[in-house]
Amino acid sequence: MGTQQFESPLDVADVTRADSLAREIFTEIANKWAFLIVDLLGERTMRFSELRNAIEGISHKMLTQNLRMMERNGLIERTVFPTVPPRVDYTLTQPGHVLRELVHGMCDWTHEYLGHIDDARTRFDAAAPEASD
């Protein structure tokens, strides 16, 4: 990505603007893998293999991409130990821990409204025409 020109600091944080930094960050971290990684690392520091084993369905590539993105955005710290083979630990930073609290709020919301959502989906699917709009 190139350098972006913003008129004011508020432009950087305006998620409605396609070129805002806030929107870019939101787009990057608002994915199922990042949320699962944040949740797990909130419990303790983990190694790559531990994360991969703990997250069913995540590929090596997706875990690597998400860890790099999260490190770039300051949500996790990556510590490399000079051993043979090298040991790499991942842990949440302070902003990562704050994000974890938000993720937990979303999980609580899901649990509270799961029945409502399931009922709405059932009604919608039963009433929806076969062709999509």
Short mmCIF file of C-alpha atoms in Angstrom, two decimals:
data_model
loop_
_atom_site.label_atom_id
_atom_site.label_comp_id
_atom_site.label_asym_id
_atom_site.label_seq_id
_atom_site.Cartn_x
_atom_site.Cartn_y
_atom_site.Cartn_z
CA MET A 1 0.00 0.00 0.00
CA GLY A 2 1.16 3.51 -0.73
CA THR A 3 1.20 6.50 1.56
CA GLN A 4 -2.25 7.96 1.98
CA GLN A 5 -3.08 11.65 2.37
CA PHE A 6 -5.64 12.53 5.02
CA GLU A 7 -7.13 15.94 5.63
CA SER A 8 -7.44 15.46 9.40
CA PRO A 9 -6.84 12.84 12.09
CA LEU A 10 -10.58 12.13 12.04
CA ASP A 11 -10.27 10.99 8.42
CA VAL A 12 -7.87 8.26 9.53
CA ALA A 13 -10.45 6.93 12.00
CA ASP A 14 -13.54 7.27 9.78
CA VAL A 15 -14.59 3.68 8.99
CA THR A 16 -17.07 4.93 6.39
CA ARG A 17 -14.23 6.20 4.20
CA ALA A 18 -12.79 3.59 1.84
CA ASP A 19 -9.30 5.01 2.32
CA SER A 20 -9.34 5.28 6.13
CA LEU A 21 -6.78 3.49 8.25
CA ALA A 22 -9.49 2.49 10.73
CA ARG A 23 -11.45 0.73 7.99
CA GLU A 24 -8.32 -1.08 6.82
CA ILE A 25 -7.57 -2.29 10.36
CA PHE A 26 -11.19 -3.27 10.95
CA THR A 27 -11.24 -5.26 7.71
CA GLU A 28 -8.04 -7.07 8.64
CA ILE A 29 -8.95 -8.05 12.20
CA ALA A 30 -12.66 -8.78 11.68
CA ASN A 31 -12.25 -12.37 10.59
CA LYS A 32 -12.98 -15.66 12.28
CA TRP A 33 -9.35 -16.74 12.50
CA ALA A 34 -8.12 -13.52 14.10
CA PHE A 35 -10.89 -13.67 16.70
CA LEU A 36 -10.03 -17.27 17.58
CA ILE A 37 -6.32 -16.47 17.81
CA VAL A 38 -7.01 -13.46 20.04
CA ASP A 39 -9.20 -15.57 22.29
CA LEU A 40 -6.61 -18.32 22.67
CA LEU A 41 -3.67 -15.99 23.24
CA GLY A 42 -5.70 -14.20 25.90
CA GLU A 43 -5.45 -17.35 27.97
CA ARG A 44 -1.66 -17.73 27.71
CA THR A 45 1.41 -17.36 25.53
CA MET A 46 1.44 -20.02 22.83
CA ARG A 47 3.67 -21.41 20.11
CA PHE A 48 2.64 -21.70 16.45
CA SER A 49 2.01 -25.45 16.66
CA GLU A 50 -0.10 -25.03 19.78
CA LEU A 51 -2.27 -22.45 18.05
CA ARG A 52 -2.63 -24.60 14.95
CA ASN A 53 -3.62 -27.65 17.00
CA ALA A 54 -6.11 -25.60 19.04
CA ILE A 55 -7.93 -24.06 16.06
CA GLU A 56 -9.78 -26.72 14.12
CA GLY A 57 -9.76 -26.11 10.38
CA ILE A 58 -7.07 -23.43 10.16
CA SER A 59 -4.34 -24.05 7.62
CA HIS A 60 -0.66 -23.36 8.16
CA LYS A 61 -0.89 -20.53 5.59
CA MET A 62 -3.93 -18.87 7.20
CA LEU A 63 -2.41 -19.03 10.68
CA THR A 64 0.84 -17.53 9.38
CA GLN A 65 -0.99 -14.73 7.54
CA ASN A 66 -3.13 -13.88 10.55
CA LEU A 67 -0.23 -13.90 12.99
CA ARG A 68 1.79 -11.59 10.72
CA MET A 69 -1.17 -9.25 10.27
CA MET A 70 -1.80 -9.16 14.02
CA GLU A 71 1.87 -8.51 14.75
CA ARG A 72 1.93 -5.73 12.14
CA ASN A 73 -1.11 -4.13 13.79
CA GLY A 74 0.42 -4.37 17.27
CA LEU A 75 -2.06 -6.91 18.64
CA ILE A 76 0.47 -9.64 19.35
CA GLU A 77 4.15 -9.88 20.18
CA ARG A 78 6.33 -12.48 18.53
CA THR A 79 9.35 -13.57 20.56
CA VAL A 80 12.07 -15.69 18.93
CA PHE A 81 14.37 -17.64 21.24
CA PRO A 82 17.86 -18.51 19.93
CA THR A 83 17.57 -22.27 20.32
CA VAL A 84 17.91 -25.15 17.89
CA PRO A 85 15.33 -25.43 16.49
CA PRO A 86 14.24 -21.81 17.09
CA ARG A 87 11.40 -21.38 19.54
CA VAL A 88 8.81 -18.71 18.72
CA ASP A 89 6.20 -17.58 21.23
CA TYR A 90 3.14 -15.42 20.58
CA THR A 91 1.42 -13.32 23.21
CA LEU A 92 -1.19 -10.56 23.23
CA THR A 93 -0.18 -6.94 23.66
CA GLN A 94 -2.27 -4.53 25.71
CA PRO A 95 -4.40 -3.55 22.66
CA GLY A 96 -4.78 -7.27 21.92
CA HIS A 97 -6.15 -7.88 25.41
CA VAL A 98 -8.66 -5.04 24.94
CA LEU A 99 -9.72 -6.59 21.62
CA ARG A 100 -10.17 -9.91 23.42
CA GLU A 101 -12.70 -8.29 25.75
CA LEU A 102 -14.64 -7.08 22.71
CA VAL A 103 -14.49 -10.56 21.17
CA HIS A 104 -15.86 -11.99 24.42
CA GLY A 105 -18.69 -9.46 24.28
CA MET A 106 -19.53 -10.67 20.78
CA CYS A 107 -19.48 -14.27 21.99
CA ASP A 108 -21.78 -13.38 24.87
CA TRP A 109 -24.12 -11.63 22.41
CA THR A 110 -24.11 -14.74 20.20
CA HIS A 111 -24.96 -17.01 23.13
CA GLU A 112 -27.73 -14.70 24.32
CA TYR A 113 -29.37 -14.39 20.89
CA LEU A 114 -28.53 -17.74 19.32
CA GLY A 115 -32.10 -19.02 19.64
CA HIS A 116 -33.51 -15.80 18.20
CA ILE A 117 -31.07 -15.89 15.27
CA ASP A 118 -31.79 -19.55 14.57
CA ASP A 119 -35.55 -18.90 14.60
CA ALA A 120 -35.16 -15.89 12.29
CA ARG A 121 -33.07 -17.92 9.86
CA THR A 122 -35.61 -20.70 9.82
CA ARG A 123 -38.46 -18.24 9.11
CA PHE A 124 -36.44 -16.41 6.46
CA ASP A 125 -35.34 -19.59 4.69
CA ALA A 126 -38.90 -20.94 4.69
CA ALA A 127 -40.29 -17.71 3.20
CA ALA A 128 -37.44 -16.88 0.80
CA PRO A 129 -37.99 -17.52 -2.88
CA GLU A 130 -35.63 -19.94 -4.59
CA ALA A 131 -33.98 -17.25 -6.73
CA SER A 132 -31.76 -14.79 -4.90
CA ASP A 133 -32.07 -11.03 -5.46
#
